[in-house]
Coordinates of C-alpha atoms in Angstrom, one line a residue:
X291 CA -39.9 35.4 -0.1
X292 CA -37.8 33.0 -1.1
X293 CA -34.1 32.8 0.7
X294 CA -32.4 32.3 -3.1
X295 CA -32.5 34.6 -5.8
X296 CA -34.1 32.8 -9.4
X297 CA -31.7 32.7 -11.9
X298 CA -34.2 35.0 -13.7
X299 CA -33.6 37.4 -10.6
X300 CA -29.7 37.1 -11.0
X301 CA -29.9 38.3 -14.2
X302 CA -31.8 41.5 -13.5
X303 CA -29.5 42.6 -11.0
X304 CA -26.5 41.6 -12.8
X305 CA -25.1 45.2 -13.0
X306 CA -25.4 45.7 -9.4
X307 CA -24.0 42.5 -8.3
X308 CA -20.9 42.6 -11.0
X309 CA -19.9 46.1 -9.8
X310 CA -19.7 44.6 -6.4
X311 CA -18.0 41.4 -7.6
X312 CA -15.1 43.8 -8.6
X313 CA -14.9 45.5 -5.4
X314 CA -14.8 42.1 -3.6
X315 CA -11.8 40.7 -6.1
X316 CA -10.1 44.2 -5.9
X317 CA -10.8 45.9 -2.5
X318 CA -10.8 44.8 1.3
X319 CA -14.0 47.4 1.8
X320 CA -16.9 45.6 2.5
X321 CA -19.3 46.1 -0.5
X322 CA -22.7 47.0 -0.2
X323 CA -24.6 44.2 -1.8
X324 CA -28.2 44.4 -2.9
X325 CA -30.7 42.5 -1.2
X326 CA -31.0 38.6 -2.3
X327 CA -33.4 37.2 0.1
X328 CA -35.5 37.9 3.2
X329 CA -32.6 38.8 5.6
X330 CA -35.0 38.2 8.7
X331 CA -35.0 34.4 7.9
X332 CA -33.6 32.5 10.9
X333 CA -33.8 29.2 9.4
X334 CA -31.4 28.3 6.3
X335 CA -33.5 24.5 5.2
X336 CA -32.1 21.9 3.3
X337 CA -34.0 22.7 0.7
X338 CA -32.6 26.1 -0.3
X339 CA -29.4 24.7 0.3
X340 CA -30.0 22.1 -2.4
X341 CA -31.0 24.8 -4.6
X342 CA -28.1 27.4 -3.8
X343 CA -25.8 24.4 -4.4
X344 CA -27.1 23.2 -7.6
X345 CA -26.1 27.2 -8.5
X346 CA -23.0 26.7 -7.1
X347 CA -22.2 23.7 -8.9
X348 CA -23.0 24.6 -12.3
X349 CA -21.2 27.9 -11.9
X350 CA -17.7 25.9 -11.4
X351 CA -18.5 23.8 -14.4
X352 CA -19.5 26.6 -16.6
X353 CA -16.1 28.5 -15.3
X354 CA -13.7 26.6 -14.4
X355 CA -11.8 23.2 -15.7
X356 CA -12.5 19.9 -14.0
X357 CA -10.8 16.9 -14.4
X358 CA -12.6 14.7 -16.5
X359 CA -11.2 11.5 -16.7
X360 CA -13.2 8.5 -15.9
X361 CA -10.5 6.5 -13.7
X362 CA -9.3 9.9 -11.6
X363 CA -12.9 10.3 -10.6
X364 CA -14.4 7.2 -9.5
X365 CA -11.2 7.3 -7.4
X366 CA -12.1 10.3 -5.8
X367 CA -15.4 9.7 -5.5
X368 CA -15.1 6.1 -4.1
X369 CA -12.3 7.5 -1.5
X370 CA -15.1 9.8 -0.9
X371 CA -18.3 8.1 -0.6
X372 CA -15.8 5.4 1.9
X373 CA -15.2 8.6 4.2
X374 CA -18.6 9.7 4.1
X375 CA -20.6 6.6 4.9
X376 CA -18.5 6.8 8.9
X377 CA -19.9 10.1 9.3
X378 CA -22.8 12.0 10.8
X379 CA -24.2 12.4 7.1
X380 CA -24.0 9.0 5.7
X381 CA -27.2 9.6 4.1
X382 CA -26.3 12.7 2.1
X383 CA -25.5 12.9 -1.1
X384 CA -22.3 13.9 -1.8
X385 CA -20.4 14.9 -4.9
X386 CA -16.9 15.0 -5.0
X387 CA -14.5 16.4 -7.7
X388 CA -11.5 17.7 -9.3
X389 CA -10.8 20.9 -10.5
X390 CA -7.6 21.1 -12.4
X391 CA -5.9 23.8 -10.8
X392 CA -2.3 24.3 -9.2
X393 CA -3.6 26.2 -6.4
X394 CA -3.4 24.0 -2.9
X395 CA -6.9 24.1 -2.4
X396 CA -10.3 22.4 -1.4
X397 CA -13.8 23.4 -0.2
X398 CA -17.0 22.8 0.7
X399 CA -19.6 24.2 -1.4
X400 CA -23.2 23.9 0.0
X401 CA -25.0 20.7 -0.1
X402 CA -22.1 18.9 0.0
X403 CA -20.1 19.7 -3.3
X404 CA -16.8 18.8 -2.0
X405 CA -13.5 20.0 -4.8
X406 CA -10.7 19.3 -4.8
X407 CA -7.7 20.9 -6.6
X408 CA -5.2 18.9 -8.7
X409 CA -2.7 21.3 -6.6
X410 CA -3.8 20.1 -3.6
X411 CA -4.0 16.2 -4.5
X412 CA -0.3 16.4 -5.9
X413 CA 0.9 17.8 -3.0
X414 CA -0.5 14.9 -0.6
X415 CA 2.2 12.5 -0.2
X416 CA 0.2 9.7 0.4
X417 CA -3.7 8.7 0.8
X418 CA -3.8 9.5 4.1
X419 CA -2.6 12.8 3.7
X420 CA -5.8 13.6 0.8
X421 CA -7.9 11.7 2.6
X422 CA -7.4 13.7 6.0
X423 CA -8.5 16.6 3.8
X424 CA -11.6 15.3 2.6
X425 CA -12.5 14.4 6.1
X426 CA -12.2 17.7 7.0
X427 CA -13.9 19.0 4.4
X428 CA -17.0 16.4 4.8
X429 CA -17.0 17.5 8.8
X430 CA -18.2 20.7 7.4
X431 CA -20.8 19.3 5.9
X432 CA -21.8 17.1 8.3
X433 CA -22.2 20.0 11.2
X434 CA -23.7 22.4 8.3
X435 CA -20.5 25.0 8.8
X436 CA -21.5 26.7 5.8
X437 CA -25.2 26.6 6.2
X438 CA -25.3 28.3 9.8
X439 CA -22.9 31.0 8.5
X440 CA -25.4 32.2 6.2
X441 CA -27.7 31.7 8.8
X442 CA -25.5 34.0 11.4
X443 CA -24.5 36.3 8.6
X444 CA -28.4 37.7 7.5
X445 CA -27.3 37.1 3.9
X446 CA -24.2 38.4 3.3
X447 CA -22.4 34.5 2.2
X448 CA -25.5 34.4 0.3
X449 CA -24.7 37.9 -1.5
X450 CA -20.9 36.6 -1.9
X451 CA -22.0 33.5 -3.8
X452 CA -24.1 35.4 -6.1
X453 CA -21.6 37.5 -7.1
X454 CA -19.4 34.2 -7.9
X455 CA -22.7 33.4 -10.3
X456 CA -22.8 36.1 -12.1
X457 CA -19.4 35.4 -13.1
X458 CA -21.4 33.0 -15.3
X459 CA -22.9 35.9 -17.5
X460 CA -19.4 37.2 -17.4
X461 CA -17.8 34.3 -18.9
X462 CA -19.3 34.6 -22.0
X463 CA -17.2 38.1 -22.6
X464 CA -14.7 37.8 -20.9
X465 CA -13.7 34.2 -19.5
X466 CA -10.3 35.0 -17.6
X467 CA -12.3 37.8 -15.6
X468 CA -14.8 35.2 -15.2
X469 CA -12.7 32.7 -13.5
X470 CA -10.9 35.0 -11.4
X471 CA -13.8 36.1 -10.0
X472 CA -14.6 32.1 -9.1
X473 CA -11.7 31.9 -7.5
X474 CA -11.8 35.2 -5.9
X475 CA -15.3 34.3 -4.4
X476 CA -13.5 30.4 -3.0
X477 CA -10.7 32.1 -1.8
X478 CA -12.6 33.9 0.7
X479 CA -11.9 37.9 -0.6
X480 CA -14.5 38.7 1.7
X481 CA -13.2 36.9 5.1
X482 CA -16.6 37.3 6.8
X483 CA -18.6 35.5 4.1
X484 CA -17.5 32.1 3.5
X485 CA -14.7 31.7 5.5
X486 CA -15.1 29.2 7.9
X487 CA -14.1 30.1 11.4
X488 CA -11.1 28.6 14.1
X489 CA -14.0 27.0 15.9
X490 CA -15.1 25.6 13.0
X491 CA -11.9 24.1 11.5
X492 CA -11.0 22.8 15.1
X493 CA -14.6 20.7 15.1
X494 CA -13.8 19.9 11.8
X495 CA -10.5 18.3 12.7
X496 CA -11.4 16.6 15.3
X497 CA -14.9 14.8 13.4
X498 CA -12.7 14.4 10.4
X499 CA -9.9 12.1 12.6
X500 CA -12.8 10.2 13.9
X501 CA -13.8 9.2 10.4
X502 CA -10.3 8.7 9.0
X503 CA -10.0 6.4 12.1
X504 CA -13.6 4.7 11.4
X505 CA -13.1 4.5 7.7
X506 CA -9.2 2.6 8.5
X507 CA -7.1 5.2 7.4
X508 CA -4.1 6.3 9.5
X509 CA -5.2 10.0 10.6
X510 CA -1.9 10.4 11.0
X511 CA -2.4 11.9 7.7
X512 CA -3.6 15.2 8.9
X513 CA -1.0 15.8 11.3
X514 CA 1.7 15.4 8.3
X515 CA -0.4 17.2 6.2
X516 CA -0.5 20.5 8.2
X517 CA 2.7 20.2 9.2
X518 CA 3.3 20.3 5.4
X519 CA 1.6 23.1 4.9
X520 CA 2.7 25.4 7.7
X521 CA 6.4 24.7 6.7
X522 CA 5.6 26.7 3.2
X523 CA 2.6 28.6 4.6
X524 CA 6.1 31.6 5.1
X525 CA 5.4 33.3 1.7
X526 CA 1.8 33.3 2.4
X527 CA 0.7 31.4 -1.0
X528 CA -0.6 28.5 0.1
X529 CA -4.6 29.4 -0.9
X530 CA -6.0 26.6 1.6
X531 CA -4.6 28.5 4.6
X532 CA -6.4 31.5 3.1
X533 CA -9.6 29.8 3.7
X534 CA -9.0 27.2 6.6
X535 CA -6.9 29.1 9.2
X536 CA -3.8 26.6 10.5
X537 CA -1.7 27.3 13.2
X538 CA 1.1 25.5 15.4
X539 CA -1.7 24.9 17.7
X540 CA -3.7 23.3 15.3
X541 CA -1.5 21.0 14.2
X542 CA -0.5 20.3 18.3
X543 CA -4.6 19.4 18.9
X544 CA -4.6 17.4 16.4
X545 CA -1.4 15.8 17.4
X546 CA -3.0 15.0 20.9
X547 CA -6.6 13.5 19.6
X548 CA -4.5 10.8 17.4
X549 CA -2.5 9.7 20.0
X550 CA -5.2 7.0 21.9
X551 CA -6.3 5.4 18.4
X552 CA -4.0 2.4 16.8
X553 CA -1.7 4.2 14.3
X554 CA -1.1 1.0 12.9
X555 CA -3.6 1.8 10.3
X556 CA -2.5 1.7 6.9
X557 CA -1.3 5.5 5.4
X558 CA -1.4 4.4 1.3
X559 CA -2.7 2.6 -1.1
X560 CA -1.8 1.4 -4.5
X561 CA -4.4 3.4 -6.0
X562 CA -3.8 6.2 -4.5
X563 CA -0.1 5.9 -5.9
X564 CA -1.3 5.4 -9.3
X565 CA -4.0 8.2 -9.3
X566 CA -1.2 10.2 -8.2
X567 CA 0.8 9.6 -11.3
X568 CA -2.2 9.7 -13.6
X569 CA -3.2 13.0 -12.4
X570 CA 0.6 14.5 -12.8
X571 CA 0.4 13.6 -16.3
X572 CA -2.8 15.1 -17.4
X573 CA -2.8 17.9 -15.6
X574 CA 0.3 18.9 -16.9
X575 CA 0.3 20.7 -20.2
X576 CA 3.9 20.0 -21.2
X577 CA 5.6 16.5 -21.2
X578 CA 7.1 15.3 -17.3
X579 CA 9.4 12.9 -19.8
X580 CA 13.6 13.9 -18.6
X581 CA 15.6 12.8 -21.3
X582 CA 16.3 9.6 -20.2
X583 CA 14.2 7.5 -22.8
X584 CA 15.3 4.2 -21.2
X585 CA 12.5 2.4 -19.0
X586 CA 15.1 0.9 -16.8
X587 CA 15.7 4.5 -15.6
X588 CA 11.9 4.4 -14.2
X589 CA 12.8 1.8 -11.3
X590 CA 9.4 1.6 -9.6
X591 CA 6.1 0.5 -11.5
X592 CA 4.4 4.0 -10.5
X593 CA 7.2 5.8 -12.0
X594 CA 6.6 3.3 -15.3
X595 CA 3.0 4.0 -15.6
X596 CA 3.8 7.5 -15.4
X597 CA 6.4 7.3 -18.1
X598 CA 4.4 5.1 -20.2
X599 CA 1.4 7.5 -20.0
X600 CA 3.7 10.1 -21.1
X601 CA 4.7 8.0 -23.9
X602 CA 1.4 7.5 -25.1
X603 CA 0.6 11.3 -25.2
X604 CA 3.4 12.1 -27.0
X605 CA 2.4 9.3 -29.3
X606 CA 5.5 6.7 -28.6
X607 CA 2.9 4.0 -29.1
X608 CA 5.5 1.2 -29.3
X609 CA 7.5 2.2 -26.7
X610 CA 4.4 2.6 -24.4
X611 CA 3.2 -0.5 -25.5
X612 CA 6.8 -2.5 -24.4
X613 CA 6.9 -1.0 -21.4
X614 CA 3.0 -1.5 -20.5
X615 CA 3.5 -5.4 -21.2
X616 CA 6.0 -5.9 -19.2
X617 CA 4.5 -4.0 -16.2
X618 CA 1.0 -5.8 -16.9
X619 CA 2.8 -9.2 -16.0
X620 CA 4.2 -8.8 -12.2
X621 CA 1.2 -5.7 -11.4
X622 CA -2.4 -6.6 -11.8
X623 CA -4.0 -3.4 -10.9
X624 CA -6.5 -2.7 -13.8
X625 CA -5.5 0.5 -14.2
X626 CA -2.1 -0.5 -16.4
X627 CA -4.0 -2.8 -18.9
X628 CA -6.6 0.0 -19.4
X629 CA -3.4 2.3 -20.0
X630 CA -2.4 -0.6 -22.4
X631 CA -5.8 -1.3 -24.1
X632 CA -5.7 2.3 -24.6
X633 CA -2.2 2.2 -26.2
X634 CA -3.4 -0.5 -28.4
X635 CA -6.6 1.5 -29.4
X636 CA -4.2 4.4 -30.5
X637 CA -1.9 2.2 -32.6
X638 CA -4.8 0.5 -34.4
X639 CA -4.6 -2.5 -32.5
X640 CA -8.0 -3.0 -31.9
X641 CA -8.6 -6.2 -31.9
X642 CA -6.2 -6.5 -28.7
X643 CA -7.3 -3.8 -27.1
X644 CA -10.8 -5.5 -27.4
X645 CA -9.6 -8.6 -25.9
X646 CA -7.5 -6.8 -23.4
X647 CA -10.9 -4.9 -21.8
X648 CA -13.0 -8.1 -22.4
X649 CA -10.8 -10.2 -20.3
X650 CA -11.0 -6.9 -17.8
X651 CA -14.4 -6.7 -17.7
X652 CA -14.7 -10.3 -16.5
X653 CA -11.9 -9.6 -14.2
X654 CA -13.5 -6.5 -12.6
X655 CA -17.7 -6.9 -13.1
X656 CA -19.0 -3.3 -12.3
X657 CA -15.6 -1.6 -12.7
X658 CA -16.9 1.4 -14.0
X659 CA -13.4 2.2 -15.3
X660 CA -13.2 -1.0 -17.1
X661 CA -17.1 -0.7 -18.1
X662 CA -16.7 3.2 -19.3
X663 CA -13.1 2.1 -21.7
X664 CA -14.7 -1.2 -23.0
X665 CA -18.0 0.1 -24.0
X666 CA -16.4 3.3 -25.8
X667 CA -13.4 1.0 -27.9
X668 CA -16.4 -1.2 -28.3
X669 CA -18.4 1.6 -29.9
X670 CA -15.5 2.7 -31.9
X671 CA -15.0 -0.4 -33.6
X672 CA -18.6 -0.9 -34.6
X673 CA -20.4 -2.9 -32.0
X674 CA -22.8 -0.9 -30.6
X675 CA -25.3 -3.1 -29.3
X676 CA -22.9 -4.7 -26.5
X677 CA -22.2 -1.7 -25.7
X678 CA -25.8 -0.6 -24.9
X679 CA -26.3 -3.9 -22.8
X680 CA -22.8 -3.7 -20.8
X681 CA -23.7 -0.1 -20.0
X682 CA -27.3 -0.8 -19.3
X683 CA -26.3 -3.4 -16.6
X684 CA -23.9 -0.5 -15.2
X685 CA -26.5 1.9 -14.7
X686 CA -28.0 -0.6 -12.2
X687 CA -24.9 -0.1 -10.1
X688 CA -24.1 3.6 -10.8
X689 CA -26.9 5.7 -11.8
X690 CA -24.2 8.6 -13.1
X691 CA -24.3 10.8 -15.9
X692 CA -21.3 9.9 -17.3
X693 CA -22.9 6.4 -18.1
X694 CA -25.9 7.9 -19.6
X695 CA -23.3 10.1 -21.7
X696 CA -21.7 6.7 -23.1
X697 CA -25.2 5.5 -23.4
X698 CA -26.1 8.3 -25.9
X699 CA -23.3 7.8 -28.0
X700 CA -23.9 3.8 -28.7
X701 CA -27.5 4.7 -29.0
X702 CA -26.3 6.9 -31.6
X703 CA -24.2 5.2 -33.4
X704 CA -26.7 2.5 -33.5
X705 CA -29.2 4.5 -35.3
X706 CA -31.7 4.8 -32.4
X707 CA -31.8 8.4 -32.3
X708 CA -35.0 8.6 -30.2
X709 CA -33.0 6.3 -27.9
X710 CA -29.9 8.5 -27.8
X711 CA -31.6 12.0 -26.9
X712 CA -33.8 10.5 -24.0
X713 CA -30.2 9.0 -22.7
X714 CA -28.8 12.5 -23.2
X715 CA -31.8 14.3 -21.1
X716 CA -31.0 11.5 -18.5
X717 CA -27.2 13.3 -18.8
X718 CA -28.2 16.6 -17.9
X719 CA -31.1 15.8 -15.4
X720 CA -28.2 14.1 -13.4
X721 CA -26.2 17.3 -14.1
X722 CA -28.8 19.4 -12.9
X723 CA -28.9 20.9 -16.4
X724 CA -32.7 21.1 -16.4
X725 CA -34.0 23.1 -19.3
X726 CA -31.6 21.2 -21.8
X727 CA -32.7 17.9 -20.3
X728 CA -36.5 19.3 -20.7
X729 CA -35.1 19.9 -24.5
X730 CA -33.7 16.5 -25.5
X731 CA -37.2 14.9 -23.8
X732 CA -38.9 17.1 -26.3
X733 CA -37.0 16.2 -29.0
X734 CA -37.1 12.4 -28.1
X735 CA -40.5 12.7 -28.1
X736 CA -40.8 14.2 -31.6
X737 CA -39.3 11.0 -33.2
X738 CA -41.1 8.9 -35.0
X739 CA -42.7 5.5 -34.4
X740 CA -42.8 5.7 -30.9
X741 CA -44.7 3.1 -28.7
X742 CA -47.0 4.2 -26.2
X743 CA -44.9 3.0 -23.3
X744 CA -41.8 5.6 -24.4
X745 CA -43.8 8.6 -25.0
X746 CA -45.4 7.6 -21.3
X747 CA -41.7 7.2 -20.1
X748 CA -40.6 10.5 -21.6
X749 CA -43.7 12.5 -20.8
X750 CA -43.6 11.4 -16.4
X751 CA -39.6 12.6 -16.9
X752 CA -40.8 16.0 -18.4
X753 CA -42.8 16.5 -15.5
X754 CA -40.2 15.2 -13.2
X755 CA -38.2 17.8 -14.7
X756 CA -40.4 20.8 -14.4
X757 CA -41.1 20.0 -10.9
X758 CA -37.1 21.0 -10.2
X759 CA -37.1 23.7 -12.5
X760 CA -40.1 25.0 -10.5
X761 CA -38.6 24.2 -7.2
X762 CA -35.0 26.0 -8.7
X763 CA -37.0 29.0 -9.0

């Protein structure tokens, strides 16, 4: 029998498993869970945790609200992937994320879905202090923390997760339920089923200060960073404490293993500075602008972006513009012009915004950033085609689904429909969102005047396709 449940499965037993969602979100009394797998199975493979975490990860998306802002990711992800390549699982895939969320949070779904809450990411004081966190949280992946607790617990984590996906059929009614239960289910409700344990967490620390050290990142980062969090851990609301037990003697351990590497390491970045701002802004739903309207008052060029992106959202276009040029000529991070060519874009200034990202693009080859903002004002403004190449050449350095997202749209707007839907089943295949991909193949496929080479392509991905949607079963 197979270790986890078909989605087909989930939905059969939906009644049971939502009654004993509720008891888990409402109730310390361990709930008795119907059976999800063969609970005699010793051995918990890679491959079912690929499939449990493709479940997992298209649960959050369905449920809760990520972050999707092109810049705020690849920074994440490239902070990331930089961590993960001096660890034990260099050769994993990992996918890392934001969920927008005030709760001080992060986990590490299986097969190496790594979150991270805006909460938490604001809170970090500099990069050293997020990047001590994802670490940690890769350390878990790395000695399979999760993977051996469902292992050790004959299927109870596994139960606890499902109940998280059903939360999927209960979106649809009711969506606040839905997410509560998501978070109830992260937060660790049931301590036994996902928790990780002291042990745990104290391996954890001490793999993740070896690849801070590795990567050339102060781990120094992790010691602040606790410290942080035990001095307002007194009310009990810090939700990461819920789920990684921290102690004094925690924070002392981990004190003691930094003390024979160089702390001369560095502890911030610039980026991390302006992701921090950019990230304050949009995931804030009303304005951070005081009343002082007067740039001078912003004395710091982080503080100016901020402001400036403030500007823009509340549509002071001129003002944001002003204040943009002026930072643009003594910083050269790329991230203030593409605040600019964005400001430019929105007060119909197209063709400087166009020349802005050009003279980006050339600046910063590959940027995806810079690629993702230049292809879409491109789009916009009626030149499809360069868009197409630019992002074409883009998919040879990132093969994400974000690109083939942009990629559908210039198709589109280009008139090559057949084109457009193929790009959009390449979306969702990289989403994991089989069965739609399997539809836009179809439907690509149904165009007309297609060459023999295309309905070849299309048919091999269809079976590509089926294959994990067979596997998923």
């Amino acid at each position: 029998m197979s270790f986890i449940p078909s989605f087909h499965r989930l939905k059969t037993t939906f009644r049971l498993l939502l009654c004993s969602t509720l008891i888990l979100a409402n109730s310390s009394i361990r709930a008795e869970l119907p059976e999800l797998g063969d609970p005699t199975l010793q051995t918990f493979s890679s491959e079912e945790e690929k499939k449990l975490g493709s479940m997992f990860y298209r649960t959050l998306k369905n449920n809760l609200v990520f972050i999707d802002d092109p810049q705020l990711n690849y920074y994440i992800k490239n902070l990331g992937q930089k961590l993960a390549t001096h660890s034990d699982a260099a050769s994993k895939e990992f996918n890392f994320f934001i969920i927008n969320s005030p709760v001080i949070n992060a986990f590490a779904g299986p097969d190496a879905h790594i979150g991270i809450n805006s909460g938490l990411f604001l809170e970090s004081a500099n990069e050293s202090q997020l990047a001590s966190v994802m670490a940690h949280e890769i350390s878990h992946v790395s000695q399979r923390h999760l993977a051996r607790a469902i292992n050790e617990s004959g299927g109870s984590s596994i139960a606890t997760f499902a109940t998280i996906l059903a939360a999927i059929l209960l979106g649809a009614q009711d969506p606040q339920a839905a997410q509560a239960i998501l978070y109830t289910g992260l937060a660790g409700a049931q301590q036994n089923a996902i928790n990780f344990t002291r042990s745990n967490e104290y391996e954890a620390d001490r793999i993740g200060i070896g690849i801070l050290a590795r990567t050339g990142i102060n781990p120094q980062g992790m010691v602040d960073f606790f410290s942080t969090l035990l001095s307002k851990s007194g009310d009990g609301g810090i939700e990461y404490l819920r789920t990684h037990p921290l102690n004094t003697n925690r924070v002392s351990e981990a004190k003691d293993r930094i003390k024979n590497i160089q702390l001369n390491l560095p502890t911030d970045s610039q980026d991390f500075q302006f992701a921090h701002a950019r990230l304050e802004v949009l995931s804030n739903a009303n304005s951070l602008i005081s009343t002082r309207d007067n740039a001078a008052a912003y004395n710091n060029d982080i503080s100016l972006y901020k402001y400036s992106l403030e500007l823009i959202r509340n549509n002071e276009l001129i003002k944001a513009i002003k204040n943009l040029e002026a930072l643009s000529r003594r910083n050269n991070h790329p991230w203030i012009k593409l605040a600019l060519a964005e400001a430019y874009q929105s007060n119909n200034q197209s063709r400087k915004s166009l020349r802005l990202l050009r003279e980006l693009s050339e600046l910063f080859p590959g940027y995806l950033p810079v690629t993702l903002l230049y292809t879409s004002t491109l789009t916009t403004n009626g030149q499809p085609k360069k868009s197409i190449s630019l992002l074409k050449h883009q998919l040879q350095i990132n093969d994400q689904a974000i690109i083939y997202k942009a990629l559908a749209q210039a198709y589109f707007k280009n008139g090559q429909i057949g084109a457009a839907l193929e790009a959009t089943g390449n979306q969702y295949e990289k989403e994991g969102y089989y069965e739609l991909a399997l539809q836009q193949y179809d439907m690509a496929l149904q165009q007309p005047n297609l060459s023999i080479t295309t309905k070849k392509r299309l048919q091999t991905k269809k079976e590509t396709v089926n294959i994990a949607v067979n596997k998923k079963e």
